[in-house]
Amino acid sequence: MNSKEVIAARVAEELKDGDIVNAGIGIPTLVPNFIPADLDVFLHSENGILGVGPTPEDDKIDENIINAGKKPVTVKEGASYFDSASSFAMIRGGHVDVSILGALEVDETGQISNWAVPGKPVLGVGGAMDLLEGSKKIFITITHTTKDGQPKIVKQNKYPLTSLRKADLIITDLAVFKVTDNGLVLSEIFPNSSMQEVKEKTEGAFYIDEKLKST
Amino acid sequence: MDKTIVMTKAVSMIKSGDTLMVGGFGLVGCPLKLIKGMEDTSLKDLTIISNNLGEPGKGLGRLVLQKKVHKGIGSFFTSNPDVVSAYQNKELDIDLMPQGTLAESIRAGGAGIGGFYVKTGYGTKIAEGEEVRYIKGEPYLFQESIRANVALIKAHKADRFGNLIYLKSARNFNPIMATAADLVIAEVDEIVEVGDLSPEEIVTPHLFVDYLVLAGGD
């Protein structure tokens, strides 16, 4: 598995039977590939689908079935279509159990930035703020550092915040952090990494779970 | 009663300076024939309420290239670089809204609601200057509802009264836009006889729809 697949596979372990899940663009789109077949997990797409299925083969693409990233998808048995106002009533109204989102940065309190870059015109927000506001749980999937090696978990975000609401869980290609009222807690280090590497590549402060200290 | 008209007649009802709602998420569920018809007119200074402004050289993106659009109101314009450059060249105004707030503003506009309070965006850059009200101890932003002069929507099938059904995820903003404009023109793939659509399957009842244009017709 490449590093993005490692992240997607790990976040899939957090999903439970019956969960309504919205998966954003980027790494989150890989998550459905790792959901165990014996779990009924229902994927919600902002543009008006509950019950999104796998990506179709090229010769089976239906141009009228796309996800929020405007990519062709399929629907599963039991799926439904609805208008955009109903879709966001589901999101803001607290009917979506989990949103799995990418981010440009996460600060040490768990607040995220994933919609605007300073110095560039701010012309797109989409459903990012609604998902962060209304989902029962927010799982953030990010590579631990940027392509230039800069930490994405920082003391303070330099990009504009998406919401004051904090994430619940942050999963990177190196480690897992829980977000608590006291700040970030490192709860897991993947076998390909080490405590030293996580410390070196994380700018924001974090606590270390007792379980990790004892091993 | 038959609401079917030809495309050129439909387009002739739009005036320069009008505010238009245009259905679709990207190009899916977008009334492409009506938009194409607008390309061949002298329409200008349009305000367009739509989730996106098309894609490069496609759909509403063509009207942007023709400089017919004065302002875009929507949630996601970054996927069309032509929109970004028109904005940077100060040829185009943009009013950016979270997608859920956009959808609810349209729904409210069609339902006779003047405005509402919503949590989305509170404390972010998008909320600068907005009215805040605490409800049950939680902060909400005030959002006015929106309406348009004309809504151009896309449905799959209509009967001659103007009852509409939609196809798959091409529904998106279309049913709510059908409620929120003074004049509503629906582009459809097929027009069937009254009675051919079951009352249970009709998504947009005919009272919301003024005119029908066949996507594959004149």
GROMACS .gro file of N, CA and C in nm, chain B residues 117-182:
model
  198
  332TYR      N    1  -3.135   3.184   1.016
  332TYR     CA    2  -3.008   3.182   1.087
  332TYR      C    3  -2.943   3.045   1.070
  333VAL      N    4  -2.813   3.046   1.042
  333VAL     CA    5  -2.742   2.921   1.012
  333VAL      C    6  -2.605   2.925   1.080
  334LYS      N    7  -2.561   2.810   1.132
  334LYS     CA    8  -2.431   2.805   1.202
  334LYS      C    9  -2.313   2.807   1.106
  335THR      N   10  -2.333   2.747   0.990
  335THR     CA   11  -2.222   2.728   0.896
  335THR      C   12  -2.147   2.858   0.869
  336GLY      N   13  -2.017   2.855   0.886
  336GLY     CA   14  -1.933   2.970   0.854
  336GLY      C   15  -1.906   3.061   0.971
  337TYR      N   16  -1.978   3.043   1.084
  337TYR     CA   17  -1.955   3.131   1.199
  337TYR      C   18  -1.809   3.126   1.241
  338GLY      N   19  -1.751   3.243   1.264
  338GLY     CA   20  -1.612   3.249   1.311
  338GLY      C   21  -1.510   3.238   1.200
  339THR      N   22  -1.554   3.224   1.075
  339THR     CA   23  -1.460   3.215   0.964
  339THR      C   24  -1.460   3.345   0.885
  340LYS      N   25  -1.367   3.349   0.790
  340LYS     CA   26  -1.351   3.465   0.703
  340LYS      C   27  -1.480   3.500   0.627
  341ILE      N   28  -1.560   3.397   0.598
  341ILE     CA   29  -1.680   3.417   0.517
  341ILE      C   30  -1.789   3.491   0.596
  342ALA      N   31  -1.772   3.496   0.730
  342ALA     CA   32  -1.875   3.555   0.815
  342ALA      C   33  -1.847   3.701   0.849
  343GLU      N   34  -1.736   3.756   0.795
  343GLU     CA   35  -1.699   3.893   0.830
  343GLU      C   36  -1.812   3.989   0.795
  344GLY      N   37  -1.854   4.069   0.893
  344GLY     CA   38  -1.959   4.168   0.871
  344GLY      C   39  -2.100   4.114   0.878
  345GLU      N   40  -2.116   3.984   0.900
  345GLU     CA   41  -2.250   3.926   0.904
  345GLU      C   42  -2.311   3.942   1.045
  346GLU      N   43  -2.445   3.949   1.049
  346GLU     CA   44  -2.515   3.959   1.177
  346GLU      C   45  -2.511   3.824   1.250
  347VAL      N   46  -2.477   3.828   1.379
  347VAL     CA   47  -2.472   3.705   1.459
  347VAL      C   48  -2.585   3.709   1.562
  348ARG      N   49  -2.652   3.599   1.581
  348ARG     CA   50  -2.753   3.589   1.686
  348ARG      C   51  -2.733   3.458   1.762
  349TYR      N   52  -2.741   3.467   1.894
  349TYR     CA   53  -2.729   3.346   1.975
  349TYR      C   54  -2.868   3.284   1.994
  350ILE      N   55  -2.881   3.158   1.959
  350ILE     CA   56  -3.005   3.084   1.976
  350ILE      C   57  -2.974   2.963   2.062
  351LYS      N   58  -3.043   2.949   2.173
  351LYS     CA   59  -3.016   2.842   2.271
  351LYS      C   60  -2.866   2.835   2.303
  352GLY      N   61  -2.805   2.953   2.312
  352GLY     CA   62  -2.664   2.960   2.353
  352GLY      C   63  -2.562   2.938   2.243
  353GLU      N   64  -2.610   2.912   2.121
  353GLU     CA   65  -2.515   2.884   2.011
  353GLU      C   66  -2.520   2.997   1.908
  354PRO      N   67  -2.403   3.034   1.851
  354PRO     CA   68  -2.402   3.144   1.755
  354PRO      C   69  -2.446   3.101   1.614
  355TYR      N   70  -2.529   3.184   1.555
  355TYR     CA   71  -2.576   3.162   1.418
  355TYR      C   72  -2.555   3.289   1.337
  356LEU      N   73  -2.541   3.273   1.206
  356LEU     CA   74  -2.530   3.388   1.115
  356LEU      C   75  -2.664   3.410   1.046
  357PHE      N   76  -2.699   3.539   1.028
  357PHE     CA   77  -2.821   3.568   0.953
  357PHE      C   78  -2.793   3.556   0.804
  358GLN      N   79  -2.885   3.497   0.734
  358GLN     CA   80  -2.873   3.485   0.588
  358GLN      C   81  -3.006   3.521   0.524
  359GLU      N   82  -3.003   3.620   0.436
  359GLU     CA   83  -3.125   3.654   0.361
  359GLU      C   84  -3.154   3.546   0.257
  360SER      N   85  -3.281   3.525   0.228
  360SER     CA   86  -3.318   3.434   0.120
  360SER      C   87  -3.289   3.501  -0.014
  361ILE      N   88  -3.286   3.422  -0.119
  361ILE     CA   89  -3.263   3.480  -0.251
  361ILE      C   90  -3.368   3.433  -0.352
  362ARG      N   91  -3.398   3.520  -0.446
  362ARG     CA   92  -3.489   3.490  -0.557
  362ARG      C   93  -3.425   3.542  -0.685
  363ALA      N   94  -3.485   3.504  -0.797
  363ALA     CA   95  -3.432   3.549  -0.926
  363ALA      C   96  -3.546   3.594  -1.016
  364ASN      N   97  -3.510   3.668  -1.121
  364ASN     CA   98  -3.610   3.702  -1.223
  364ASN      C   99  -3.651   3.576  -1.300
  365VAL      N  100  -3.548   3.498  -1.337
  365VAL     CA  101  -3.574   3.381  -1.420
  365VAL      C  102  -3.494   3.262  -1.364
  366ALA      N  103  -3.557   3.144  -1.358
  366ALA     CA  104  -3.483   3.021  -1.328
  366ALA      C  105  -3.481   2.935  -1.454
  367LEU      N  106  -3.361   2.892  -1.491
  367LEU     CA  107  -3.345   2.798  -1.602
  367LEU      C  108  -3.305   2.665  -1.538
  368ILE      N  109  -3.393   2.568  -1.548
  368ILE     CA  110  -3.364   2.441  -1.481
  368ILE      C  111  -3.365   2.326  -1.582
  369LYS      N  112  -3.313   2.212  -1.537
  369LYS     CA  113  -3.308   2.093  -1.622
  369LYS      C  114  -3.378   1.979  -1.550
  370ALA      N  115  -3.475   1.919  -1.618
  370ALA     CA  116  -3.541   1.800  -1.562
  370ALA      C  117  -3.534   1.690  -1.666
  371HIS      N  118  -3.574   1.569  -1.628
  371HIS     CA  119  -3.568   1.458  -1.723
  371HIS      C  120  -3.697   1.452  -1.805
  372LYS      N  121  -3.809   1.434  -1.736
  372LYS     CA  122  -3.937   1.426  -1.807
  372LYS      C  123  -4.034   1.528  -1.752
  373ALA      N  124  -4.119   1.579  -1.842
  373ALA     CA  125  -4.229   1.665  -1.800
  373ALA      C  126  -4.356   1.612  -1.864
  374ASP      N  127  -4.472   1.638  -1.802
  374ASP     CA  128  -4.596   1.623  -1.878
  374ASP      C  129  -4.635   1.762  -1.927
  375ARG      N  130  -4.738   1.771  -2.006
  375ARG     CA  131  -4.771   1.898  -2.070
  375ARG      C  132  -4.816   2.005  -1.973
  376PHE      N  133  -4.856   1.964  -1.852
  376PHE     CA  134  -4.889   2.065  -1.749
  376PHE      C  135  -4.763   2.127  -1.689
  377GLY      N  136  -4.649   2.055  -1.703
  377GLY     CA  137  -4.525   2.104  -1.643
  377GLY      C  138  -4.485   2.031  -1.517
  378ASN      N  139  -4.553   1.921  -1.484
  378ASN     CA  140  -4.504   1.836  -1.374
  378ASN      C  141  -4.369   1.779  -1.414
  379LEU      N  142  -4.274   1.773  -1.319
  379LEU     CA  143  -4.138   1.732  -1.355
  379LEU      C  144  -4.086   1.615  -1.271
  380ILE      N  145  -4.009   1.529  -1.339
  380ILE     CA  146  -3.925   1.433  -1.267
  380ILE      C  147  -3.781   1.450  -1.315
  381TYR      N  148  -3.689   1.408  -1.231
  381TYR     CA  149  -3.547   1.430  -1.258
  381TYR      C  150  -3.476   1.297  -1.275
  382LEU      N  151  -3.355   1.304  -1.329
  382LEU     CA  152  -3.277   1.183  -1.353
  382LEU      C  153  -3.156   1.178  -1.259
  383LYS      N  154  -3.154   1.077  -1.172
  383LYS     CA  155  -3.036   1.045  -1.090
  383LYS      C  156  -2.980   1.171  -1.022
  384SER      N  157  -2.847   1.187  -1.022
  384SER     CA  158  -2.792   1.302  -0.947
  384SER      C  159  -2.802   1.433  -1.026
  385ALA      N  160  -2.873   1.432  -1.139
  385ALA     CA  161  -2.897   1.557  -1.213
  385ALA      C  162  -3.008   1.640  -1.149
  386ARG      N  163  -3.060   1.594  -1.036
  386ARG     CA  164  -3.165   1.669  -0.966
  386ARG      C  165  -3.106   1.795  -0.900
  387ASN      N  166  -3.010   1.775  -0.814
  387ASN     CA  167  -2.938   1.879  -0.737
  387ASN      C  168  -3.015   2.008  -0.708
  388PHE      N  169  -2.976   2.119  -0.767
  388PHE     CA  170  -3.040   2.249  -0.734
  388PHE      C  171  -3.170   2.273  -0.810
  389ASN      N  172  -3.202   2.189  -0.907
  389ASN     CA  173  -3.315   2.219  -0.995
  389ASN      C  174  -3.451   2.231  -0.925
  390PRO      N  175  -3.490   2.135  -0.838
  390PRO     CA  176  -3.624   2.148  -0.778
  390PRO      C  177  -3.640   2.274  -0.692
  391ILE      N  178  -3.535   2.315  -0.622
  391ILE     CA  179  -3.549   2.435  -0.537
  391ILE      C  180  -3.549   2.562  -0.623
  392MET      N  181  -3.469   2.564  -0.729
  392MET     CA  182  -3.468   2.682  -0.816
  392MET      C  183  -3.604   2.698  -0.885
  393ALA      N  184  -3.671   2.585  -0.909
  393ALA     CA  185  -3.804   2.591  -0.972
  393ALA      C  186  -3.903   2.670  -0.888
  394THR      N  187  -3.874   2.684  -0.758
  394THR     CA  188  -3.969   2.751  -0.669
  394THR      C  189  -3.936   2.899  -0.648
  395ALA      N  190  -3.817   2.944  -0.691
  395ALA     CA  191  -3.764   3.070  -0.640
  395ALA      C  192  -3.742   3.179  -0.745
  396ALA      N  193  -3.815   3.173  -0.857
  396ALA     CA  194  -3.800   3.278  -0.959
  396ALA      C  195  -3.936   3.320  -1.011
  397ASP      N  196  -3.941   3.442  -1.065
  397ASP     CA  197  -4.068   3.493  -1.120
  397ASP      C  198  -4.108   3.416  -1.245
   0.00000   0.00000   0.00000
